[in-house]
Amino acid sequence: MTPSLDVDLTVRLGPLVLAHPLINASGTLDLFETADSLGAGRGEQLLQDPPVAAYVPKTVTLDPRRGNPPPRVVETPAGMLNSIGLPNAGLEAFVERDLDRILALPRPVIFNLGGFAPEEFALGTERLRLALEQRLGSPRAVWEKAGLELNVSCPNVHSGCMQIGASADETEATVRGVAAVWEGLLAVKLTPNVTDAVPVAQAAVEAGATAISLVNTFKGLVLDRLTLSPYLGGITGGLSGPAIKPLALRFCWEVAAAVDVPIIGMGGVASVEDVVDYLAVGASAVAVGASAFRDPWLYARLARELESELAHRGSTLADLTGCAHRGGVVGL
Amino acid sequence: MTFRWLTPADGVEDHRPSARLQGKVSHSERIGSMYLLRLRIPGWQTAGAGQFAMLQAGGSSCFLPRAFSIHEEVPPAPGDPERAYEVGFLLAPVGPGTEELSELQVGDAAGVLGPLGTGFDLGLLSGAGRVVVVAGGVGAAPFPLLLERLAAASPRPREILVLLGFRDAVQAEAVHVFSEPVSRLRRLGVPTHVELISEAGDTGRTGLVTELLREELRAEDRLVVCGAHAMCEAVWDVCLDFLEQSAPVAEEAGNEVPAWFSLEAGMACGTGSCQGCVIEIADGSLAKVCRRGPVFSGAEAFGHRRHPCALPEKEG
């Protein structure tokens, strides 16, 4: 056991306080399924002391969704293409079956809501807020435990979602409706499938977003080697993994320079160097996605490595955050 | 707030920094067209027959690990301070991930996540009646462990029949992986027979394993099956035909040949997070192979369909 190096890794995302900057990307970690899979001991520890500083559950939509037909995943060079299609039991079942155990986790939670029209997002948010208030009591208790991330960027559903996030106007309308009923952390997760994410990010902030998450996956295509027809059941999919990191980092760099709210940076994070890069371009928190499929404790290991990294550099998290915009760090 | 890791002093058993275990190759052996890879794995917890593990060669150039049935398992030697199990996997090099693993040498490292998934229910297989193993090619992988567990079960099955289908004589060399569990069962007084069939006809009979099954299947048999998806479908068809011929009324009443299939699908995590490995099962729903499976009952997976859902091709 490495002794604590006493580096302060605390991150504030609105009213949420995170013990370190490493969280999971929505849809890539189901703590409960993973805990069950790992069995007694390791599984229990996963829930007792989750490796993420905040837990981001998979996207939930108002209505239940079956998701896309298999095959849903395929490996690509330095990454993978997925077409999962937001399968979920719907918000009502989510509140009934999953909410209590999620709130019992000793971590803040950033709920991820998906939808296909602005009104749907607002309605879902209102219902979630109501359910949270019933369970946590005061609104203040809700905002300190729960944040919200709007998925306006899923590339794997046929209507809505990514179309919202590709348009500044649609995004603004969606966020405005949600911000009217949600005072906690309100992050908007943006798509990289646009020429420029800055106008969308600015529209989101203008409408009341208090954080920007980016990026979702890059839309891509893989063919079956034998048949030379699309491999995935959903035809196209979203590319993730180290292959996309420089692409995603560029989006974070540009958006961080253009807006004044915290950035949750993600895209291809696999090592502590990647974490440092995202912090350096201005991310406050860093989400790990597909790379943690190999090891559900990767987030915690990266946080610990970040801790030693900062200790070795003799610098603070604040020094590091956004330093790429200030000419980098001298003397490393 | 200063970030601090919880330690055993906080009353938490420490499994960090990784859920992924570090295996070290203790044995690697080519068997025909397959490889038997044995890993010494500190921290491994005993597996159920039919469970699987995600494996990735150390320094792999592949992004994702691959899922493999647990083929054999030897508990830690008394006094081993690491309490390391030796866990064996049978693999066929069919793509970059499996090729890397097949090239590992003794002493090389491999990342391991497991054991995972829902395996065979020994309670349904031990005791009276005959257990029929039906395996195609590298689908033989889960059965040596299953036979070892049946040998240790109480009561043991009354009789065991192992039907193996291979492409050709080279692939059929994998029959050797059954030598130990089969002799053990015989020593324990469980009549155990092994029959081979190959498509090329250069060893044993010529044909498909379903032909053997069609001749051998009888009432009271319980089947355990693993192989290519098309083979699994064909085995279930044989079961449906058998029911129809022997008891058409019983089939209407919901009677089923008791058969369990170890199925596969492309997987990213193996732990239920990614939802990538779903297959459509008999009730029309999509089930995660990594959690509800990999072992499904025939009725659960295929129902009364003669041609169940298509599965993705095997990945390497």
XYZ file of C-alpha atoms in Angstrom:
648
model
C 0.000 0.000 0.000
C 1.457 3.322 -1.059
C 1.182 5.819 1.784
C -0.863 8.893 1.058
C 1.232 11.597 -0.531
C -1.065 14.259 0.834
C -1.680 15.863 -2.517
C -5.055 17.557 -2.654
C -6.917 16.103 -5.617
C -10.300 17.539 -4.665
C -12.433 18.696 -7.547
C -15.574 20.804 -7.341
C -18.183 20.405 -10.030
C -20.853 22.896 -8.998
C -22.166 21.702 -5.643
C -20.574 18.255 -6.049
C -17.287 17.613 -4.281
C -15.157 14.866 -5.820
C -12.200 13.399 -3.952
C -10.215 13.196 -7.187
C -10.793 13.989 -10.873
C -11.311 10.422 -12.167
C -14.829 9.314 -13.016
C -16.370 6.884 -15.500
C -17.868 7.766 -18.832
C -21.592 6.982 -18.881
C -22.412 3.552 -20.260
C -19.016 2.029 -19.606
C -19.311 1.026 -15.955
C -22.172 -0.732 -14.235
C -20.894 -0.955 -10.665
C -23.578 -3.397 -9.591
C -23.213 -5.810 -12.478
C -19.453 -5.658 -12.104
C -19.646 -6.256 -8.355
C -21.879 -9.279 -8.940
C -19.482 -10.559 -11.585
C -16.445 -10.271 -9.342
C -18.162 -12.074 -6.475
C -17.667 -11.753 -2.742
C -14.569 -9.860 -1.654
C -13.600 -7.890 -4.716
C -17.223 -7.240 -5.651
C -18.120 -6.016 -2.178
C -15.138 -3.722 -2.149
C -16.138 -2.246 -5.470
C -19.389 -1.022 -3.907
C -17.901 -0.125 -0.525
C -15.065 1.912 -1.971
C -15.877 2.583 -5.638
C -12.864 3.357 -7.827
C -14.577 6.431 -9.293
C -14.771 9.817 -7.557
C -18.337 10.178 -8.824
C -20.494 7.489 -10.384
C -22.103 8.131 -13.748
C -24.768 5.497 -14.459
C -25.763 4.512 -17.968
C -28.096 6.777 -19.906
C -31.720 6.460 -18.874
C -34.554 7.576 -21.146
C -38.200 8.275 -20.328
C -39.388 5.172 -22.151
C -37.792 1.715 -22.018
C -35.455 0.936 -24.892
C -34.399 -2.467 -26.175
C -31.174 -1.189 -27.688
C -29.606 -2.206 -30.961
C -29.411 -5.746 -32.375
C -26.178 -7.716 -31.970
C -23.366 -7.701 -32.755
C -22.865 -4.533 -30.742
C -19.117 -4.273 -30.252
C -16.026 -4.850 -32.332
C -12.382 -4.170 -31.677
C -10.579 -1.656 -33.879
C -6.938 -0.523 -33.941
C -6.321 1.041 -30.489
C -9.987 1.106 -29.706
C -13.431 -0.289 -30.327
C -16.613 0.526 -32.179
C -19.897 0.089 -30.338
C -23.521 0.274 -31.278
C -25.351 -0.423 -28.038
C -28.293 1.914 -28.683
C -29.093 3.076 -25.129
C -30.893 -0.049 -23.869
C -32.544 0.751 -20.543
C -35.670 -0.075 -18.610
C -36.995 3.492 -18.728
C -36.972 6.187 -16.053
C -39.837 4.772 -14.009
C -38.208 1.354 -13.637
C -34.837 3.006 -13.063
C -36.237 5.000 -10.154
C -37.966 1.946 -8.703
C -35.213 -0.610 -9.129
C -31.893 1.200 -9.258
C -32.119 4.582 -7.578
C -31.823 3.498 -3.956
C -28.761 1.366 -4.417
C -27.104 4.047 -6.544
C -27.744 6.658 -3.852
C -26.348 4.266 -1.254
C -22.941 4.408 -2.938
C -20.482 6.502 -0.926
C -19.900 8.810 -3.902
C -21.665 11.682 -5.631
C -23.716 10.537 -8.593
C -24.008 12.206 -11.974
C -27.192 10.832 -13.510
C -27.178 10.637 -17.277
C -30.415 11.410 -19.064
C -31.057 10.797 -22.756
C -33.914 11.931 -24.932
C -35.146 12.715 -28.366
C -36.829 16.110 -27.919
C -36.307 19.051 -25.545
C -39.603 18.425 -23.700
C -38.588 14.861 -23.025
C -35.422 15.995 -21.263
C -37.350 18.490 -19.143
C -39.981 15.942 -18.174
C -37.364 13.322 -17.318
C -35.421 15.814 -15.226
C -38.510 16.825 -13.294
C -39.383 13.216 -12.517
C -35.832 12.430 -11.467
C -35.699 15.499 -9.252
C -38.940 14.516 -7.577
C -37.691 11.003 -6.910
C -34.434 12.344 -5.511
C -36.197 14.827 -3.226
C -38.405 12.038 -1.894
C -35.335 10.041 -1.006
C -32.864 12.685 0.086
C -35.195 15.196 1.711
C -34.097 18.756 1.077
C -33.199 20.154 -2.354
C -29.816 21.047 -0.889
C -29.190 17.396 -0.044
C -30.101 16.512 -3.616
C -27.677 18.978 -5.188
C -24.831 17.838 -2.955
C -25.335 14.215 -3.890
C -26.630 14.290 -7.439
C -25.648 15.998 -10.643
C -27.118 15.584 -14.078
C -25.503 14.974 -17.436
C -27.604 15.363 -20.575
C -26.772 12.924 -23.344
C -27.460 14.937 -26.486
C -24.758 13.086 -28.367
C -25.420 9.352 -28.725
C -24.504 8.403 -32.296
C -26.311 5.056 -32.162
C -29.996 5.934 -32.143
C -31.892 6.796 -35.259
C -33.732 9.910 -34.254
C -32.944 12.753 -31.906
C -30.107 12.614 -29.421
C -27.036 13.376 -31.509
C -29.107 15.638 -33.780
C -29.845 17.761 -30.727
C -26.200 17.960 -29.759
C -25.103 18.774 -33.278
C -27.242 21.909 -33.260
C -26.604 24.918 -31.044
C -30.285 25.937 -31.196
C -31.637 22.511 -30.258
C -29.084 22.183 -27.484
C -29.996 25.596 -26.119
C -33.713 24.753 -26.106
C -33.046 21.414 -24.401
C -30.785 22.826 -21.712
C -33.100 25.774 -21.040
C -35.989 23.419 -20.325
C -33.902 21.323 -17.981
C -32.219 24.250 -16.207
C -35.661 25.551 -15.271
C -36.229 22.467 -13.102
C -32.684 21.516 -12.023
C -30.458 23.638 -9.831
C -27.680 21.130 -9.282
C -24.704 20.354 -11.485
C -25.973 20.402 -15.058
C -23.485 18.976 -17.513
C -24.185 18.668 -21.214
C -22.372 15.876 -23.021
C -21.385 16.981 -26.490
C -20.733 15.106 -29.675
C -17.469 15.376 -31.581
C -19.343 14.679 -34.809
C -19.404 18.384 -35.669
C -16.880 20.707 -37.277
C -16.750 22.908 -34.202
C -18.132 22.126 -30.747
C -17.589 25.634 -29.404
C -20.893 27.190 -30.614
C -22.834 24.246 -29.138
C -20.958 24.479 -25.841
C -21.558 28.232 -25.668
C -25.247 27.760 -26.410
C -25.469 25.166 -23.642
C -23.799 27.464 -21.120
C -25.941 30.392 -22.251
C -29.010 28.245 -21.540
C -27.860 27.285 -18.064
C -25.413 24.398 -18.323
C -22.944 24.489 -15.423
C -20.506 22.003 -16.945
C -19.605 20.602 -20.342
C -18.732 16.922 -20.881
C -16.924 16.013 -24.041
C -16.570 13.991 -26.084
C -19.050 11.259 -26.827
C -17.899 8.721 -29.421
C -16.968 9.384 -33.038
C -19.364 7.851 -35.533
C -17.624 5.127 -37.512
C -18.044 1.997 -39.595
C -16.438 -1.441 -39.565
C -17.050 -4.053 -42.236
C -17.200 -7.783 -41.721
C -13.952 -9.160 -43.152
C -15.629 -12.039 -44.954
C -18.873 -10.556 -46.199
C -17.685 -6.951 -46.614
C -20.993 -5.744 -45.234
C -21.384 -3.624 -42.074
C -20.325 -5.710 -39.074
C -22.438 -4.137 -36.332
C -26.154 -4.824 -35.980
C -26.706 -1.054 -35.784
C -24.644 -0.610 -39.002
C -22.568 2.341 -37.786
C -21.176 2.707 -34.275
C -19.268 5.024 -31.988
C -15.485 4.845 -31.873
C -13.723 4.995 -28.504
C -10.354 4.065 -27.052
C -6.851 5.536 -27.361
C -7.314 5.961 -31.123
C -9.565 8.973 -30.531
C -7.547 10.716 -27.828
C -5.852 13.438 -29.901
C -9.157 14.150 -31.655
C -11.017 14.405 -28.371
C -8.267 16.416 -26.681
C -8.563 19.041 -29.408
C -12.269 19.452 -28.692
C -11.588 19.874 -24.970
C -8.821 22.371 -25.674
C -11.102 24.504 -27.838
C -14.163 24.336 -25.613
C -12.226 24.937 -22.385
C -10.841 28.135 -23.908
C -14.300 29.316 -24.886
C -16.498 28.686 -21.835
C -16.217 29.465 -18.138
C -17.777 26.312 -16.680
C -15.941 23.159 -15.583
C -15.104 20.661 -18.314
C -15.426 16.900 -17.879
C -12.876 15.720 -20.411
C -12.968 12.274 -21.969
C -11.981 10.312 -25.026
C -9.350 7.577 -25.121
C -8.040 7.983 -21.591
C -5.902 4.948 -20.766
C -2.913 6.225 -18.813
C -1.967 8.890 -16.286
C -0.329 10.822 -19.125
C -3.742 11.031 -20.776
C -5.271 12.278 -17.518
C -2.568 14.932 -17.210
C -3.178 16.022 -20.810
C -6.912 16.480 -20.283
C -6.303 18.456 -17.090
C -3.690 20.541 -18.871
C -6.106 21.571 -21.628
C -8.538 22.680 -18.966
C -10.650 19.723 -17.845
C -11.621 19.729 -14.169
C -12.587 16.075 -14.160
C -11.531 13.274 -16.479
C -13.742 10.370 -17.458
C -12.394 6.965 -18.429
C -14.484 4.885 -20.800
C -13.562 1.853 -22.829
C -10.079 1.407 -21.344
C -11.615 0.494 -17.998
C -13.332 -2.520 -19.583
C -10.009 -4.285 -19.037
C -9.963 -3.414 -15.370
C -12.779 -1.822 -13.379
C -10.223 -0.410 -10.934
C -8.396 1.578 -13.601
C -9.938 4.893 -12.467
C -8.533 4.519 -8.970
C -5.134 3.477 -10.223
C -4.987 6.527 -12.472
C -6.007 8.755 -9.559
C -3.224 7.303 -7.469
C -0.753 7.756 -10.309
C -1.918 11.336 -10.725
C -1.279 11.843 -7.035
C 2.332 10.667 -7.357
C 2.731 12.572 -10.594
C 1.781 15.812 -8.861
C 3.913 14.981 -5.832
C 6.934 14.331 -8.048
C 6.344 17.544 -9.936
C 5.799 19.396 -6.700
C 2.765 21.000 -8.251
C -0.874 21.235 -7.357
C -3.938 20.225 -9.287
C -4.699 23.936 -9.767
C -1.239 24.487 -11.306
C -1.843 21.701 -13.737
C -5.431 22.504 -14.711
C -5.497 24.547 -17.909
C -1.714 25.043 -17.962
C -1.573 24.237 -21.693
C -3.422 27.510 -22.301
C -0.881 29.397 -20.192
C 2.195 28.296 -22.076
C 2.523 24.918 -20.370
C 4.598 24.116 -17.321
C 8.146 25.382 -17.147
C 10.923 23.175 -15.881
C 9.372 19.709 -16.078
C -10.293 17.512 1.510
C -7.137 15.510 1.026
C -7.561 12.432 -1.019
C -6.584 9.299 0.823
C -6.861 5.640 -0.100
C -8.760 3.380 2.235
C -6.471 0.746 3.693
C -6.996 -2.476 5.623
C -6.754 -0.247 8.732
C -10.115 1.200 7.663
C -11.574 -2.289 7.852
C -11.520 -2.756 4.105
C -9.753 -5.683 2.554
C -7.435 -4.283 -0.049
C -7.751 -5.661 -3.553
C -6.315 -2.631 -5.288
C -4.761 -1.510 -7.464
C -6.523 -3.892 -9.792
C -9.458 -6.201 -10.230
C -7.397 -7.650 -12.972
C -5.130 -10.409 -11.760
C -1.605 -10.933 -12.981
C -1.146 -14.427 -14.343
C 2.195 -15.919 -15.210
C 2.481 -18.644 -17.825
C 3.507 -21.902 -16.163
C 2.902 -24.135 -19.166
C 2.175 -23.643 -22.835
C 1.666 -26.531 -25.152
C 0.531 -26.928 -28.700
C -2.090 -29.643 -29.093
C -2.842 -30.118 -32.785
C -4.254 -26.797 -33.939
C -4.981 -25.565 -30.406
C -2.956 -24.405 -27.447
C -3.188 -25.333 -23.809
C -2.163 -22.307 -21.763
C -1.686 -22.699 -18.013
C -1.404 -19.583 -15.879
C -0.313 -19.322 -12.282
C -2.686 -16.710 -10.863
C -2.288 -15.287 -7.343
C -5.603 -13.977 -6.065
C -7.728 -16.303 -8.200
C -10.906 -17.529 -6.538
C -12.112 -20.989 -7.428
C -14.245 -21.174 -10.572
C -17.425 -23.037 -11.340
C -17.377 -25.298 -14.394
C -18.578 -23.327 -17.413
C -17.404 -19.953 -16.106
C -14.983 -17.901 -18.143
C -12.183 -15.375 -17.784
C -11.051 -12.399 -19.840
C -7.420 -12.864 -20.879
C -4.928 -10.531 -22.451
C -1.284 -11.220 -23.177
C 1.146 -8.930 -21.350
C 2.180 -6.111 -23.686
C -0.718 -6.972 -25.978
C -1.226 -4.857 -29.073
C -4.963 -5.572 -28.894
C -7.234 -3.094 -27.147
C -9.573 -5.626 -25.588
C -9.015 -8.887 -23.727
C -10.728 -12.065 -24.995
C -13.156 -14.376 -23.216
C -12.145 -18.025 -22.606
C -13.875 -20.883 -20.847
C -12.024 -22.142 -17.838
C -10.576 -25.436 -18.961
C -8.947 -26.753 -15.806
C -8.052 -25.510 -12.361
C -5.508 -26.705 -9.807
C -5.838 -25.273 -6.282
C -2.849 -23.654 -4.556
C -0.178 -26.014 -3.274
C -0.206 -26.277 0.526
C 2.159 -23.680 1.919
C 2.182 -21.545 -1.240
C 2.470 -18.053 0.271
C 0.792 -16.532 -2.793
C -2.062 -19.041 -2.701
C -1.905 -19.105 -6.480
C -4.184 -21.332 -8.524
C -2.986 -22.845 -11.757
C -5.720 -22.227 -14.281
C -5.729 -23.747 -17.760
C -7.311 -22.409 -20.933
C -7.712 -24.139 -24.284
C -7.491 -21.733 -27.179
C -7.484 -21.739 -30.944
C -5.475 -18.982 -32.593
C -8.061 -17.397 -34.879
C -7.154 -13.711 -34.659
C -4.610 -11.303 -33.175
C -5.743 -11.669 -29.534
C -5.718 -15.450 -29.499
C -2.493 -15.546 -31.520
C -0.691 -13.400 -28.966
C -1.855 -15.680 -26.184
C -0.814 -18.795 -28.079
C 2.687 -17.371 -28.522
C 3.246 -16.777 -24.803
C 6.189 -18.611 -23.256
C 6.636 -19.950 -19.741
C 7.226 -16.995 -17.420
C 5.382 -14.478 -19.609
C 2.633 -12.362 -18.079
C -1.060 -12.262 -18.925
C -3.828 -10.115 -17.464
C -6.787 -12.088 -16.119
C -10.262 -10.976 -15.076
C -12.304 -13.797 -13.661
C -13.824 -16.180 -12.993
C -16.920 -14.592 -14.552
C -20.406 -15.522 -15.692
C -22.899 -18.255 -14.937
C -21.604 -21.760 -15.504
C -23.119 -25.249 -15.428
C -25.399 -26.182 -12.544
C -23.748 -29.295 -11.091
C -26.872 -30.084 -9.114
C -28.741 -30.670 -12.366
C -26.010 -32.925 -13.764
C -24.972 -35.118 -10.840
C -26.924 -38.175 -9.774
C -28.930 -40.684 -11.780
C -28.948 -40.847 -15.563
C -26.338 -40.173 -18.189
C -24.506 -36.955 -18.958
C -23.740 -36.460 -22.647
C -21.014 -33.969 -23.516
C -21.286 -32.594 -27.058
C -18.345 -30.496 -28.175
C -17.193 -29.106 -31.479
C -13.564 -28.094 -31.996
C -12.309 -25.680 -29.352
C -15.777 -26.019 -27.796
C -14.128 -28.863 -25.882
C -12.623 -26.178 -23.630
C -15.057 -26.115 -20.679
C -15.513 -29.876 -20.309
C -12.371 -31.224 -18.633
C -13.148 -28.957 -15.650
C -16.796 -30.003 -15.730
C -15.838 -33.700 -15.750
C -13.443 -33.150 -12.836
C -16.249 -31.499 -10.887
C -18.688 -34.281 -11.759
C -16.101 -36.805 -10.574
C -16.013 -34.959 -7.255
C -19.804 -34.554 -7.073
C -22.006 -36.561 -4.823
C -23.769 -38.467 -6.190
C -21.811 -38.785 -9.421
C -23.623 -39.261 -12.732
C -24.318 -42.923 -13.459
C -22.624 -42.745 -16.858
C -20.877 -40.215 -19.085
C -20.660 -40.070 -22.867
C -18.342 -37.605 -24.561
C -19.080 -36.844 -28.232
C -16.399 -34.804 -29.949
C -16.616 -33.332 -33.420
C -13.492 -32.009 -35.106
C -12.595 -30.567 -38.456
C -9.738 -32.972 -39.116
C -7.129 -35.214 -37.500
C -4.900 -32.289 -36.490
C -7.689 -30.541 -34.613
C -8.740 -33.909 -33.166
C -5.473 -34.178 -31.251
C -7.319 -32.067 -28.675
C -9.015 -35.291 -27.564
C -5.996 -35.709 -25.272
C -7.279 -33.008 -22.954
C -9.931 -35.504 -21.872
C -7.476 -38.276 -20.922
C -7.077 -37.323 -17.271
C -10.661 -36.545 -16.309
C -11.914 -39.590 -18.198
C -9.501 -41.992 -16.483
C -10.355 -40.449 -13.167
C -14.067 -40.992 -13.727
C -13.414 -44.575 -14.800
C -11.279 -45.229 -11.726
C -14.167 -43.959 -9.652
C -16.435 -46.450 -11.348
C -18.312 -44.085 -13.623
C -18.526 -45.704 -17.081
C -17.189 -42.989 -19.406
C -16.984 -43.310 -23.188
C -15.435 -40.958 -25.714
C -16.442 -40.934 -29.388
C -14.786 -38.936 -32.148
C -16.034 -37.795 -35.505
C -14.350 -35.493 -38.015
C -15.521 -33.645 -41.089
C -12.394 -34.538 -43.038
C -12.729 -38.191 -42.112
C -9.013 -38.605 -41.474
C -9.629 -39.759 -37.934
C -12.515 -41.708 -36.435
C -15.788 -41.516 -38.309
C -16.565 -39.026 -41.047
C -19.307 -36.544 -40.372
C -20.719 -34.123 -37.828
C -21.066 -34.544 -34.096
C -24.837 -34.197 -34.410
C -24.882 -37.523 -36.298
C -23.333 -39.232 -33.291
C -25.806 -37.523 -31.007
C -28.770 -38.580 -33.150
C -27.714 -42.219 -32.776
C -26.895 -42.020 -29.092
C -29.542 -39.768 -27.562
C -31.945 -41.510 -25.243
C -34.500 -40.591 -22.643
C -33.061 -39.443 -19.287
C -29.938 -38.050 -20.957
C -28.741 -34.632 -19.871
C -26.689 -32.716 -22.418
C -23.915 -30.208 -22.027
C -22.918 -28.548 -25.273
C -20.270 -26.135 -26.517
C -19.172 -25.293 -30.031
C -19.840 -23.031 -32.975
C -23.275 -21.464 -32.846
C -24.464 -23.413 -35.884
C -23.495 -26.625 -34.103
C -25.386 -25.598 -30.980
C -28.477 -24.895 -33.091
C -28.150 -28.272 -34.799
C -27.786 -30.051 -31.443
C -30.949 -28.388 -30.188
C -32.731 -29.457 -33.389
C -31.720 -33.049 -32.626
C -33.201 -32.620 -29.143
C -36.467 -31.256 -30.557
C -36.658 -34.101 -33.095
C -36.045 -36.624 -30.344
C -38.865 -35.209 -28.252
C -41.205 -35.124 -31.186
C -40.529 -38.763 -32.006
C -40.574 -40.076 -28.469
C -43.320 -38.016 -26.885
C -45.095 -35.518 -29.127
C -47.687 -34.812 -26.463
C -45.080 -34.210 -23.816
C -43.448 -31.594 -25.983
C -46.718 -29.707 -26.135
C -46.855 -29.846 -22.375
C -43.551 -28.042 -22.137
C -41.303 -31.051 -21.715
C -37.742 -30.383 -22.837
C -34.595 -32.364 -23.319
C -32.432 -31.130 -20.443
C -29.555 -29.514 -22.309
C -27.243 -26.675 -21.419
C -25.246 -24.722 -23.969
C -22.136 -22.674 -23.378
C -22.572 -19.835 -25.889
C -20.271 -17.081 -26.989
C -20.428 -13.529 -28.272
C -17.981 -10.716 -28.873
C -17.379 -9.068 -25.508
C -15.652 -5.916 -24.350
C -15.792 -6.139 -20.545
C -17.110 -9.558 -19.493
C -18.666 -8.021 -16.381
C -22.037 -6.722 -17.560
C -21.021 -3.093 -18.026
C -20.772 -2.633 -21.777
C -23.907 -4.548 -22.829
C -22.005 -5.513 -25.958
C -22.401 -9.303 -25.773
C -26.180 -9.663 -25.924
C -27.874 -12.414 -27.910
C -31.549 -12.777 -28.645
C -32.932 -15.646 -26.600
C -36.109 -17.701 -26.926
C -38.439 -15.233 -25.210
C -37.362 -12.554 -27.682
C -35.369 -10.565 -25.153
C -31.691 -9.734 -25.411
C -29.553 -11.444 -22.768
C -25.975 -10.668 -21.805
C -23.835 -13.714 -22.488
C -21.367 -12.547 -19.812
C -23.889 -12.433 -16.964
C -26.930 -14.600 -17.652
C -24.606 -16.937 -19.544
C -22.344 -18.110 -20.934
C -24.302 -21.274 -20.046
C -27.966 -21.171 -21.074
C -30.488 -23.991 -21.029
C -31.667 -24.996 -24.502
C -35.224 -23.966 -23.699
C -34.024 -20.589 -22.451
C -31.768 -19.905 -25.421
C -33.635 -21.520 -28.297
C -37.131 -22.514 -27.137
C -39.009 -24.302 -29.865
C -37.328 -22.475 -32.674
C -35.621 -24.664 -35.212
C -33.351 -21.906 -36.402
C -32.542 -19.576 -33.551
C -30.974 -16.170 -33.754
C -27.789 -15.666 -35.681
C -24.747 -14.903 -33.602
C -21.727 -12.891 -34.573
C -18.823 -14.859 -35.977
C -16.091 -15.838 -33.595
C -13.620 -13.122 -32.977
C -9.926 -13.572 -32.435
